[in-house]
Amino acid sequence: ARHIGVSNFSAKKLGELMDGSDVTRAERGDSTSALSAEDDYCTLGECRIQPAVNQVECGAHFRQERLLRWCVERGVVVQAYGPLGSGDQFSSDGMGRARSGTEPVSHPAVVNAAKATGMTRHQVLLRWNVGRGNVCVIPKSANPGRQLENLEAVAGPALPPEHADAVGSFAEQYRLQHGSFHTGPSKPYRTLADLWDEDVGYM
């Protein structure tokens, strides 16, 4: 294998993997990092093979800005799953979660950007994410026509700045992928808080 990757790793977990401890660069006397003290969990250098990719949920509904900054600093590509949002989370035969806001593809900023550019709403969300830099998207579709649309969105022109800013400014940020299947007494993580390293009270 030329490269290896990880999935669902927070900045904290990546730091523990790549440095072996939970110390910041400042604590080790390194003042060259461009990251703030809040973002700079750990330095890299201890693991033998550094991960090239971190596959995480990432979209306009859950921008992962802090993790993205961390990965940019350390040369780890963010591979975004669920970039369009997941309606399955809210269906009666899914998790039955209560939706607290509009779905990403129906957000006014996305609708307006689609009208202005001639893109579909799905293309707007994909193009916005790729346009952030250091992000590749892996939308799920079994429809050949939709697959072609997805490819055209990634390879097409960037969104106009005013629409990119609007799509990237959703006030509500939340995970659509719950993660409960990764947790439990016999699983790697006992709780959702252990898994995601963040406040999961809204779940």
Short mmCIF file of C-alpha atoms in Angstrom, two decimals, residues 113 116-119 123-131 149-161 163-164:
data_model
loop_
_atom_site.label_atom_id
_atom_site.label_comp_id
_atom_site.label_asym_id
_atom_site.label_seq_id
_atom_site.Cartn_x
_atom_site.Cartn_y
_atom_site.Cartn_z
CA ALA A 113 -26.94 29.34 -5.37
CA ALA A 116 -27.89 31.69 -9.82
CA THR A 117 -25.40 29.18 -11.23
CA GLY A 118 -27.55 26.65 -13.07
CA MET A 119 -26.20 23.86 -10.90
CA GLN A 123 -23.98 20.03 -7.12
CA VAL A 124 -23.90 23.25 -5.14
CA LEU A 125 -23.22 21.37 -1.91
CA LEU A 126 -20.48 19.25 -3.47
CA ARG A 127 -18.80 22.16 -5.26
CA TRP A 128 -18.83 24.25 -2.08
CA ASN A 129 -17.13 21.49 -0.10
CA VAL A 130 -14.42 20.79 -2.66
CA GLY A 131 -13.82 24.51 -3.05
CA GLU A 149 -23.75 15.16 -12.03
CA ASN A 150 -21.56 14.60 -9.01
CA LEU A 151 -18.42 14.33 -11.14
CA GLU A 152 -19.34 17.46 -13.09
CA ALA A 153 -19.81 19.36 -9.84
CA VAL A 154 -16.37 18.42 -8.55
CA ALA A 155 -14.64 19.25 -11.84
CA GLY A 156 -16.71 22.34 -12.61
CA PRO A 157 -16.20 26.03 -11.81
CA ALA A 158 -16.16 27.31 -8.26
CA LEU A 159 -19.21 28.90 -6.72
CA PRO A 160 -19.30 32.72 -6.84
CA PRO A 161 -17.86 34.02 -3.55
CA HIS A 163 -22.87 32.04 -2.71
CA ALA A 164 -19.91 30.07 -1.34
#
